[in-house]
Each structure stands twice: as structure tokens, then as C-alpha cells.
Amino acid sequence: MNIPRFLLVLTFSQIPCFGSGFGIDSGEDFHTINSGAGLIIDVRKSSGGIESIHLDGRRLTVPGRRISAINSDVGSKGTTVKTKTRGGVAMVALTTDKSNGVVAGLTHYYIVRKGENTLYMATYAENEPGNGEMRWITRLDSGLFPDAPVHSDIRECMGNIESRDVFGMADGTTRSKYYGNQRAMDLAIRGVSGDGVGVFMDYGNRESSSGGPFFRDIQNQTGSAAEVYNYMNSGHNQTEDLRLGVLYGPYALCFTDGSVPTAPDMRFISGLGLKGHVGENQRGGVAVKRFDGMAAGFPYTLAFANDTAQYWTAVDPSGTARRTGMKPGKYRMILYKGELAVHEEEVTVSAARIAVIEQRRITNDPSAVNPVWRVGDWDGTPLEFRNGPEIPLMHPSDKRMTPWDPGTFLIGAGNPADFPACQWREVNPAIEMNFWMDDGRFQDQTIRIGITAAFAGGRPNIRVNGWSSKIPPPSSQPSSRSMTIGTYRGNNRMYAFDVPASAFVVGANTLRISPISGQNGGGFLSPGYAIDCVDMIRQERLIE
């Protein structure tokens, strides 16, 4: 029998063995990890990137395409890749030194347990990569995975409509890797699937990531490759400094027959000696006996943050809250009504102890002031307004969006769902609101406008009948496109405009809200903001 010449040049490591032998086989170019249950992964010895993934003899990756890797592969310069097998655990660790051109001081772990088709991972980062984001990307053969999150499936797009990452479809809808992503506190197992195969990410421990419980980041994109991400940090509307010198994870890439897996038990990883790992016996927690003053009908979240970690937990309707598993240190403890901070204080967490906080009274909720009138809720989101729920799912130009300029809004009779969730200088440059004043015995009033995010220095300015407010300063916001990349989450800011009694008239009054900025931009990339709430209160009722 004549053997084709191209087969003669293949090394052993390039021919996957689909037997049941658990462990790591190191060839000339690859470390081959075998789960003993059908999962076989080839890891490049030079850079630690994953060249190929096979499941039950079926290749899930495309030869010659971009590989699966931490930060799209760190390269071979200054990179060391080592292996270790102990008992039923096989581990590959790549490390980079200061000569690495992508990121120095990185340690990334691949971990496989015997008999499990799960790739556990963890990443220790002393420095931020040069591209400003820490991410794991799994790149798969998209032809095998027809079932993918729809909002980030760009396989039938007609081209870009914004930058190189937001796409338009023939039917007028929009897709992007920025759309359909979950808040950090809601992260559930997510991935892609096809005929008899599925690949899903369990995002694991978020304590080293940044942005808090409401932050959204990329989870999937399906185009020429089916990409399954775990973004550990990024500059995508980031509201706080990134955390470094910490271990991200563990997290897990789960391989199935197409069904969504249950979350794997990752507790075994605590005994592997990963760099930066903090054991459970070294952790503590916080318990709050009661928060008084919680408003009915709103979810409350208690969050903690410092330079090395972040945590959160839901607050019981009774006002109690408890969070354990926290690294020792001093934290900013923030109580959120919806996504609006209404209480903040400092708390110290000690190892193997629960810090008990006595009863606390909420004193910083703008809703506690009875308004003359109010449109929307002070909850840190624009979700009750027109198009608000769609912001995380699609571009604001999407045909499924209701027109952003709804006409004059009648306060007291209008539905908040008819009030625009966002305002841009070049899209809906004037929001007009009519309200009624019964008699001429007026007094000074304060009109408050809350925003949740802003782009290009956008902030509101107002006119009441013939009176105009002074130009307010811009708010401090992330340098990001915000509302066009699937998020309304920035830094909440309230603008309070003191309106003199002389500005009002008996009968119908008109409030005009306009975006202002010293920056330029067109369309949905013109200066703008997302709106939390608009109300008017008598000045003596202002919260001190």
C-alpha cells in the first residue's frame, strides 16, 4: 500500500489519540491533554495557546484558523509552558516574563480532571495586557454550532454600521458581541451548541474582575468562528480601576452533547497551589442585621469593593444581608436600590470571622423626597423608559427600537414607557415636557435629572418657559461608546437645577431638556446620556 507523502511528515503530537488514556503526552510541538472521557486538547509548547480541541473523535476547531488562547495568544518570546500530572489532575501552566511583548507577569492554568470533559482555567495577572483587556477566547468551527446567542450571531450580517464591531442585518436589525450580555451578578452558563455537541463557559469567581454587580462584558460572538469568551476585565465602559496582582477565576469551559451543563464543582482547585489563590479558611464575611427605609417593589443589592476584590449579595426584603467567602481587607460597602447607590460606608473583613453590622437607616435615596411631579424611578436605570430594556440587546438605530423623539410628554398623564431612555444631541435634541401649575402663588423649585451614563461629555441643560439654566459641568464617565455597545451603566449622576418662582406661569408650563457638550459627533455617537429619572421638588425639600 502506498502511503501519501504528507502523512509521513506528521509528528506524533499532531495525530490525536482518542483512547481512554488520561494524562498529558508531550510531543515535539504540543502538550496533548487527554481527559480519558473523550476530550483531547493540543496546547502549543511555544506559547501555551490551544491549537486544537477534539471531543469523541470530532474536531471542534478549524485547522489553520486563529487559536483559542488567553488574549489571542501571548506569543513565544518570554513564555514558558510547563506540565504536571498528579493523581487524577493534569495541569499545564504558561508564564510570561518581562520580555513578553503582550503581557509580562502572567500565569495561565489549564486543568483537567480524569473522566471529566471540562477544561478548568485560572489566570494570575501582575500587569494588564497591552490591548487593555484580560480575556479568554475559545475559537470553534462555527459550522458545527448553529445554535448560538442570537444577539451576537453575525453570520448573516450585511456589514458594519458602527466601528468594526456593530453589524447590520438585511432586515434592519443589529448584532454585535456587545449585545445580549448578562450583568456580572446574573452570569449563567452560556455557550454554543449543535448536533450532539456543546461548548459552554462557566464564568466562575468574579472577585478579581472590575465594574461591580451590574457590569456587562462580552460573552459570545459567532461569525467565521464560534467564539466563547470569558472577559476578566476590559475598558468597555469600565467604571473602576482594573485589579492586578490577583488570580482571576477559577472558571471552566464545559464540553457536552449539546445540553447546557450544571455548574461544575471547582473546590478541588484550592489544593493545587495556584499563584494568588486564597483558601476558604483565610476568608471572612459581613452580615448586616437590617437596612431600614427600603422602598417596596425594588431589588436591593449589597456590594463590596477594594483594590483587590469585589463581591455582592442580594438583600432580603426584610433588610438583612450576608456575604461570606471574602478576602480580608477594608472594603467600600455600597447598598444599591436597583442600580442606584443609596448607602455607603467602610467595613473591615477579617479571616475566619463575620463582621456584624447593626441596623442602618437609608438616607441617600432621592425618592425619599415627595415630588411636585416625577417621571420614572430613582433606581439607577432607564429600564422603565422607552427603549430602555432594549439598550443591552441592540444598537439604538435598530428597527425594533421605537422612535427616540416621541413628541411632547404630558407630565401626570404620560406613560413613562413613552419617555425616551436616552437623549443625543443629533438624534432627539429637545425633550419637551408639559406640566400644570394651578395658581400664581409660586415658590422656587428644583428640577432634578438623573443620568446613568454619558458619552462625549453629554449632559442635560434645561429651559422652563422663558428661563434658561446655567450650563452644568460634565460628569465623570468611562471613555466608551456606552449606549451603542449594549450598556446604560456608567457613573450615576444627578443634575439639580434651581428654578426661580418667576419662571413659572399659571396653567401649562413647558420644560425643555437639551444635551450640551463641547465635543463633536454625529448621530448616535453625538454627545448624549441615558436617563434615570426626572422630577421637580420644592427647594426646602432637598435632601441635605
Short mmCIF file of N, CA, C and O in Angstrom, two decimals, residues 64-161:
data_model
loop_
_atom_site.label_atom_id
_atom_site.label_comp_id
_atom_site.label_asym_id
_atom_site.label_seq_id
_atom_site.Cartn_x
_atom_site.Cartn_y
_atom_site.Cartn_z
N GLY A 64 -5.57 25.80 10.92
CA GLY A 64 -5.09 26.99 10.23
C GLY A 64 -5.77 28.28 10.63
O GLY A 64 -5.34 29.36 10.22
N ARG A 65 -6.84 28.21 11.41
CA ARG A 65 -7.54 29.41 11.88
C ARG A 65 -6.90 29.92 13.17
O ARG A 65 -6.03 29.27 13.75
N ARG A 66 -7.35 31.06 13.66
CA ARG A 66 -6.84 31.61 14.90
C ARG A 66 -7.15 30.66 16.05
O ARG A 66 -8.21 30.05 16.12
N ILE A 67 -6.21 30.55 16.97
CA ILE A 67 -6.32 29.55 18.02
C ILE A 67 -7.11 30.09 19.21
O ILE A 67 -7.43 31.27 19.30
N SER A 68 -7.40 29.19 20.15
CA SER A 68 -8.02 29.56 21.42
C SER A 68 -6.90 29.89 22.40
O SER A 68 -5.92 29.16 22.50
N ALA A 69 -7.06 31.02 23.10
CA ALA A 69 -5.93 31.45 23.94
C ALA A 69 -6.35 32.56 24.88
O ALA A 69 -7.40 33.18 24.72
N ILE A 70 -5.48 32.81 25.85
CA ILE A 70 -5.61 33.98 26.69
C ILE A 70 -5.10 35.16 25.87
O ILE A 70 -4.01 35.11 25.28
N ASN A 71 -5.91 36.18 25.73
CA ASN A 71 -5.56 37.40 24.98
C ASN A 71 -5.05 37.11 23.58
O ASN A 71 -4.05 37.69 23.14
N SER A 72 -5.74 36.21 22.87
CA SER A 72 -5.45 35.89 21.47
C SER A 72 -4.02 35.40 21.27
O SER A 72 -3.45 35.56 20.19
N ASP A 73 -3.44 34.79 22.29
CA ASP A 73 -2.11 34.19 22.29
C ASP A 73 -1.06 35.21 22.71
O ASP A 73 -0.97 36.31 22.16
N VAL A 74 -0.26 34.83 23.69
CA VAL A 74 0.76 35.73 24.22
C VAL A 74 2.07 35.64 23.45
O VAL A 74 3.00 36.42 23.71
N GLY A 75 2.18 34.71 22.52
CA GLY A 75 3.41 34.56 21.76
C GLY A 75 4.46 33.76 22.52
O GLY A 75 4.31 33.41 23.70
N SER A 76 5.57 33.46 21.83
CA SER A 76 6.59 32.57 22.40
C SER A 76 7.70 33.32 23.13
O SER A 76 8.37 32.73 24.00
N LYS A 77 7.91 34.61 22.83
CA LYS A 77 9.00 35.32 23.47
C LYS A 77 8.70 35.55 24.94
O LYS A 77 7.67 36.12 25.30
N GLY A 78 9.62 35.10 25.78
CA GLY A 78 9.43 35.28 27.21
C GLY A 78 8.36 34.41 27.81
O GLY A 78 7.89 34.68 28.91
N THR A 79 7.94 33.36 27.09
CA THR A 79 6.87 32.47 27.57
C THR A 79 7.43 31.09 27.89
O THR A 79 8.20 30.53 27.11
N THR A 80 7.03 30.57 29.02
CA THR A 80 7.41 29.21 29.44
C THR A 80 6.14 28.41 29.68
O THR A 80 5.20 28.90 30.31
N VAL A 81 6.12 27.17 29.15
CA VAL A 81 4.95 26.30 29.31
C VAL A 81 5.40 25.01 29.99
O VAL A 81 6.28 24.30 29.48
N LYS A 82 4.81 24.72 31.14
CA LYS A 82 5.18 23.53 31.92
C LYS A 82 3.95 22.68 32.20
O LYS A 82 2.82 23.18 32.21
N THR A 83 4.17 21.39 32.45
CA THR A 83 3.07 20.46 32.72
C THR A 83 3.29 19.76 34.05
O THR A 83 4.41 19.67 34.55
N LYS A 84 2.18 19.26 34.60
CA LYS A 84 2.24 18.48 35.84
C LYS A 84 1.01 17.60 35.92
O LYS A 84 -0.10 18.06 35.64
N THR A 85 1.20 16.35 36.25
CA THR A 85 0.09 15.42 36.47
C THR A 85 0.24 14.82 37.86
O THR A 85 1.31 14.30 38.21
N ARG A 86 -0.82 14.91 38.63
CA ARG A 86 -0.79 14.36 39.98
C ARG A 86 -2.13 13.73 40.28
O ARG A 86 -3.17 14.41 40.23
N GLY A 87 -2.11 12.44 40.56
CA GLY A 87 -3.36 11.74 40.82
C GLY A 87 -4.27 11.84 39.62
O GLY A 87 -3.89 11.50 38.50
N GLY A 88 -5.46 12.33 39.81
CA GLY A 88 -6.42 12.44 38.72
C GLY A 88 -6.52 13.83 38.14
O GLY A 88 -7.55 14.17 37.54
N VAL A 89 -5.47 14.63 38.30
CA VAL A 89 -5.49 16.00 37.79
C VAL A 89 -4.28 16.24 36.90
O VAL A 89 -3.14 15.96 37.27
N ALA A 90 -4.53 16.76 35.69
CA ALA A 90 -3.46 17.15 34.77
C ALA A 90 -3.49 18.66 34.62
O ALA A 90 -4.56 19.25 34.46
N MET A 91 -2.31 19.30 34.65
CA MET A 91 -2.26 20.75 34.61
C MET A 91 -1.14 21.23 33.69
O MET A 91 -0.04 20.69 33.69
N VAL A 92 -1.46 22.24 32.90
CA VAL A 92 -0.48 22.94 32.08
C VAL A 92 -0.49 24.40 32.52
O VAL A 92 -1.57 25.01 32.66
N ALA A 93 0.69 24.97 32.76
CA ALA A 93 0.79 26.37 33.18
C ALA A 93 1.73 27.12 32.26
O ALA A 93 2.86 26.68 32.01
N LEU A 94 1.25 28.23 31.71
CA LEU A 94 2.12 29.10 30.92
C LEU A 94 2.41 30.34 31.73
O LEU A 94 1.53 30.88 32.42
N THR A 95 3.65 30.80 31.69
CA THR A 95 4.05 32.02 32.39
C THR A 95 4.81 32.92 31.42
O THR A 95 5.47 32.45 30.49
N THR A 96 4.72 34.22 31.64
CA THR A 96 5.44 35.18 30.82
C THR A 96 6.34 36.04 31.71
O THR A 96 5.98 36.34 32.85
N ASP A 97 7.48 36.42 31.16
CA ASP A 97 8.37 37.32 31.89
C ASP A 97 8.33 38.70 31.25
O ASP A 97 7.54 38.95 30.33
N LYS A 98 9.21 39.59 31.71
CA LYS A 98 9.15 40.98 31.26
C LYS A 98 9.52 41.18 29.80
O LYS A 98 9.28 42.25 29.23
N SER A 99 10.09 40.15 29.16
CA SER A 99 10.44 40.27 27.75
C SER A 99 9.26 39.96 26.83
O SER A 99 9.35 40.19 25.63
N ASN A 100 8.16 39.46 27.39
CA ASN A 100 7.00 39.14 26.57
C ASN A 100 6.36 40.43 26.06
O ASN A 100 6.11 41.35 26.83
N GLY A 101 6.06 40.47 24.77
CA GLY A 101 5.55 41.69 24.18
C GLY A 101 4.06 41.91 24.35
O GLY A 101 3.55 42.98 24.02
N VAL A 102 3.33 40.91 24.86
CA VAL A 102 1.88 41.04 25.05
C VAL A 102 1.55 41.41 26.48
O VAL A 102 0.83 42.38 26.75
N VAL A 103 2.08 40.66 27.41
CA VAL A 103 1.84 40.93 28.83
C VAL A 103 2.93 40.25 29.65
O VAL A 103 3.24 39.07 29.45
N ALA A 104 3.51 40.98 30.57
CA ALA A 104 4.51 40.43 31.48
C ALA A 104 3.87 40.02 32.79
O ALA A 104 2.87 40.61 33.21
N GLY A 105 4.43 39.01 33.42
CA GLY A 105 3.94 38.62 34.73
C GLY A 105 2.60 37.91 34.71
O GLY A 105 1.83 38.00 35.67
N LEU A 106 2.32 37.18 33.63
CA LEU A 106 1.07 36.42 33.52
C LEU A 106 1.33 34.95 33.81
O LEU A 106 2.34 34.38 33.37
N THR A 107 0.42 34.32 34.54
CA THR A 107 0.40 32.87 34.69
C THR A 107 -1.00 32.39 34.38
O THR A 107 -1.97 32.85 34.99
N HIS A 108 -1.10 31.50 33.39
CA HIS A 108 -2.41 30.98 32.99
C HIS A 108 -2.39 29.47 33.13
O HIS A 108 -1.45 28.80 32.67
N TYR A 109 -3.45 28.92 33.75
CA TYR A 109 -3.52 27.49 34.05
C TYR A 109 -4.61 26.81 33.24
O TYR A 109 -5.73 27.32 33.12
N TYR A 110 -4.28 25.64 32.68
CA TYR A 110 -5.26 24.69 32.15
C TYR A 110 -5.28 23.49 33.10
O TYR A 110 -4.22 22.94 33.43
N ILE A 111 -6.47 23.07 33.49
CA ILE A 111 -6.60 21.97 34.44
C ILE A 111 -7.68 21.02 33.95
O ILE A 111 -8.79 21.45 33.61
N VAL A 112 -7.37 19.73 33.91
CA VAL A 112 -8.33 18.70 33.50
C VAL A 112 -8.34 17.60 34.55
O VAL A 112 -7.28 17.12 34.98
N ARG A 113 -9.54 17.20 34.95
CA ARG A 113 -9.70 16.07 35.89
C ARG A 113 -10.02 14.80 35.12
O ARG A 113 -10.74 14.83 34.12
N LYS A 114 -9.49 13.73 35.59
CA LYS A 114 -9.71 12.45 34.94
C LYS A 114 -11.20 12.12 34.86
O LYS A 114 -11.94 12.22 35.84
N GLY A 115 -11.65 11.77 33.65
CA GLY A 115 -13.04 11.37 33.46
C GLY A 115 -14.01 12.51 33.27
O GLY A 115 -15.22 12.27 33.17
N GLU A 116 -13.53 13.78 33.20
CA GLU A 116 -14.41 14.93 33.03
C GLU A 116 -14.06 15.67 31.74
O GLU A 116 -12.88 15.96 31.50
N ASN A 117 -15.06 15.98 30.95
CA ASN A 117 -14.83 16.75 29.74
C ASN A 117 -15.03 18.24 30.02
O ASN A 117 -15.88 18.91 29.45
N THR A 118 -14.22 18.72 30.93
CA THR A 118 -14.25 20.12 31.35
C THR A 118 -12.82 20.63 31.41
O THR A 118 -11.95 19.98 31.98
N LEU A 119 -12.60 21.80 30.82
CA LEU A 119 -11.30 22.46 30.91
C LEU A 119 -11.43 23.58 31.94
O LEU A 119 -12.06 24.60 31.69
N TYR A 120 -10.84 23.35 33.10
CA TYR A 120 -10.82 24.37 34.14
C TYR A 120 -9.65 25.32 33.86
O TYR A 120 -8.57 24.90 33.41
N MET A 121 -9.86 26.60 34.15
CA MET A 121 -8.80 27.58 33.93
C MET A 121 -8.77 28.59 35.06
O MET A 121 -9.75 28.80 35.77
N ALA A 122 -7.62 29.23 35.21
CA ALA A 122 -7.46 30.36 36.12
C ALA A 122 -6.30 31.19 35.59
O ALA A 122 -5.40 30.65 34.93
N THR A 123 -6.32 32.48 35.87
CA THR A 123 -5.34 33.40 35.30
C THR A 123 -4.85 34.37 36.36
O THR A 123 -5.65 35.09 36.97
N TYR A 124 -3.55 34.38 36.58
CA TYR A 124 -2.94 35.34 37.50
C TYR A 124 -2.28 36.43 36.66
O TYR A 124 -1.51 36.13 35.74
N ALA A 125 -2.57 37.68 36.99
CA ALA A 125 -2.06 38.79 36.18
C ALA A 125 -1.41 39.84 37.06
O ALA A 125 -2.07 40.46 37.88
N GLU A 126 -0.12 40.04 36.86
CA GLU A 126 0.57 41.13 37.55
C GLU A 126 0.41 42.44 36.79
O GLU A 126 0.46 43.52 37.39
N ASN A 127 0.22 42.34 35.47
CA ASN A 127 0.12 43.53 34.62
C ASN A 127 -1.05 43.36 33.66
O ASN A 127 -1.50 42.24 33.38
N GLU A 128 -1.52 44.49 33.13
CA GLU A 128 -2.58 44.47 32.14
C GLU A 128 -1.95 44.29 30.75
O GLU A 128 -0.93 44.90 30.44
N PRO A 129 -2.53 43.44 29.90
CA PRO A 129 -2.01 43.31 28.53
C PRO A 129 -2.03 44.65 27.80
O PRO A 129 -2.80 45.55 28.13
N GLY A 130 -1.20 44.74 26.78
CA GLY A 130 -1.05 45.98 26.05
C GLY A 130 -2.33 46.45 25.38
O GLY A 130 -2.50 47.64 25.12
N ASN A 131 -3.26 45.51 25.08
CA ASN A 131 -4.51 45.90 24.43
C ASN A 131 -5.57 46.36 25.44
O ASN A 131 -6.70 46.67 25.06
N GLY A 132 -5.22 46.38 26.73
CA GLY A 132 -6.12 46.94 27.74
C GLY A 132 -7.26 46.06 28.16
O GLY A 132 -8.25 46.55 28.70
N GLU A 133 -7.17 44.75 27.94
CA GLU A 133 -8.22 43.85 28.38
C GLU A 133 -7.66 42.47 28.63
O GLU A 133 -6.75 42.02 27.95
N MET A 134 -8.20 41.83 29.66
CA MET A 134 -7.82 40.47 30.02
C MET A 134 -8.98 39.55 29.66
O MET A 134 -10.06 39.65 30.22
N ARG A 135 -8.75 38.63 28.72
CA ARG A 135 -9.85 37.81 28.22
C ARG A 135 -9.36 36.44 27.79
O ARG A 135 -8.22 36.27 27.34
N TRP A 136 -10.23 35.48 27.92
CA TRP A 136 -10.02 34.17 27.33
C TRP A 136 -10.98 34.05 26.14
O TRP A 136 -12.16 34.40 26.25
N ILE A 137 -10.48 33.58 24.99
CA ILE A 137 -11.33 33.39 23.82
C ILE A 137 -11.19 31.95 23.34
O ILE A 137 -10.09 31.49 23.02
N THR A 138 -12.32 31.24 23.28
CA THR A 138 -12.39 29.93 22.65
C THR A 138 -12.87 30.13 21.22
O THR A 138 -13.92 30.73 21.00
N ARG A 139 -12.10 29.64 20.25
CA ARG A 139 -12.48 29.79 18.84
C ARG A 139 -12.78 28.41 18.26
O ARG A 139 -11.91 27.55 18.19
N LEU A 140 -14.03 28.24 17.83
CA LEU A 140 -14.53 26.94 17.39
C LEU A 140 -15.01 27.02 15.94
O LEU A 140 -15.21 28.11 15.39
N ASP A 141 -15.22 25.87 15.33
CA ASP A 141 -15.76 25.78 13.97
C ASP A 141 -17.23 26.16 14.02
O ASP A 141 -18.07 25.41 14.51
N SER A 142 -17.57 27.34 13.49
CA SER A 142 -18.95 27.82 13.62
C SER A 142 -19.94 26.94 12.86
O SER A 142 -21.13 26.91 13.19
N GLY A 143 -19.46 26.19 11.86
CA GLY A 143 -20.35 25.30 11.14
C GLY A 143 -20.91 24.18 11.99
O GLY A 143 -21.96 23.61 11.66
N LEU A 144 -20.24 23.87 13.09
CA LEU A 144 -20.71 22.82 14.00
C LEU A 144 -21.69 23.34 15.03
O LEU A 144 -22.30 22.55 15.74
N PHE A 145 -21.84 24.67 15.10
CA PHE A 145 -22.61 25.27 16.19
C PHE A 145 -23.66 26.24 15.66
O PHE A 145 -23.52 27.46 15.79
N PRO A 146 -24.72 25.72 15.08
CA PRO A 146 -25.78 26.61 14.57
C PRO A 146 -26.54 27.32 15.67
O PRO A 146 -27.14 28.37 15.43
N ASP A 147 -26.54 26.75 16.86
CA ASP A 147 -27.28 27.35 17.97
C ASP A 147 -26.32 28.20 18.81
O ASP A 147 -25.48 27.66 19.54
N ALA A 148 -26.46 29.51 18.68
CA ALA A 148 -25.61 30.45 19.40
C ALA A 148 -26.46 31.62 19.86
O ALA A 148 -27.53 31.87 19.29
N PRO A 149 -26.04 32.35 20.89
CA PRO A 149 -26.81 33.52 21.32
C PRO A 149 -27.08 34.45 20.15
O PRO A 149 -26.17 34.91 19.46
N VAL A 150 -28.35 34.74 19.91
CA VAL A 150 -28.76 35.41 18.68
C VAL A 150 -28.25 36.84 18.57
O VAL A 150 -27.91 37.31 17.47
N HIS A 151 -28.18 37.57 19.68
CA HIS A 151 -27.82 38.98 19.61
C HIS A 151 -26.37 39.19 19.19
O HIS A 151 -26.01 40.28 18.72
N SER A 152 -25.53 38.16 19.35
CA SER A 152 -24.12 38.28 18.96
C SER A 152 -23.77 37.37 17.79
O SER A 152 -22.60 37.16 17.50
N ASP A 153 -24.78 36.85 17.10
CA ASP A 153 -24.56 35.98 15.94
C ASP A 153 -24.53 36.85 14.68
O ASP A 153 -25.55 37.36 14.23
N ILE A 154 -23.35 37.02 14.10
CA ILE A 154 -23.17 37.95 12.98
C ILE A 154 -22.96 37.20 11.65
O ILE A 154 -22.50 37.80 10.67
N ARG A 155 -23.35 35.93 11.59
CA ARG A 155 -23.06 35.13 10.39
C ARG A 155 -23.77 35.62 9.14
O ARG A 155 -23.28 35.37 8.04
N GLU A 156 -24.87 36.33 9.27
CA GLU A 156 -25.59 36.80 8.09
C GLU A 156 -25.63 38.32 8.01
O GLU A 156 -26.50 38.89 7.38
N CYS A 157 -24.65 38.96 8.62
CA CYS A 157 -24.66 40.43 8.63
C CYS A 157 -24.35 40.99 7.24
O CYS A 157 -23.70 40.33 6.40
N MET A 158 -24.82 42.21 7.00
CA MET A 158 -24.62 42.89 5.73
C MET A 158 -23.42 43.84 5.76
O MET A 158 -23.04 44.39 4.74
N GLY A 159 -22.85 44.04 6.93
CA GLY A 159 -21.71 44.94 7.05
C GLY A 159 -21.77 45.75 8.33
O GLY A 159 -22.72 45.66 9.11
N ASN A 160 -20.73 46.53 8.55
CA ASN A 160 -20.63 47.32 9.76
C ASN A 160 -21.55 48.53 9.69
O ASN A 160 -21.69 49.16 8.65
N ILE A 161 -22.14 48.87 10.84
CA ILE A 161 -22.89 50.13 10.93
C ILE A 161 -22.25 51.07 11.94
O ILE A 161 -22.58 52.26 11.95
#
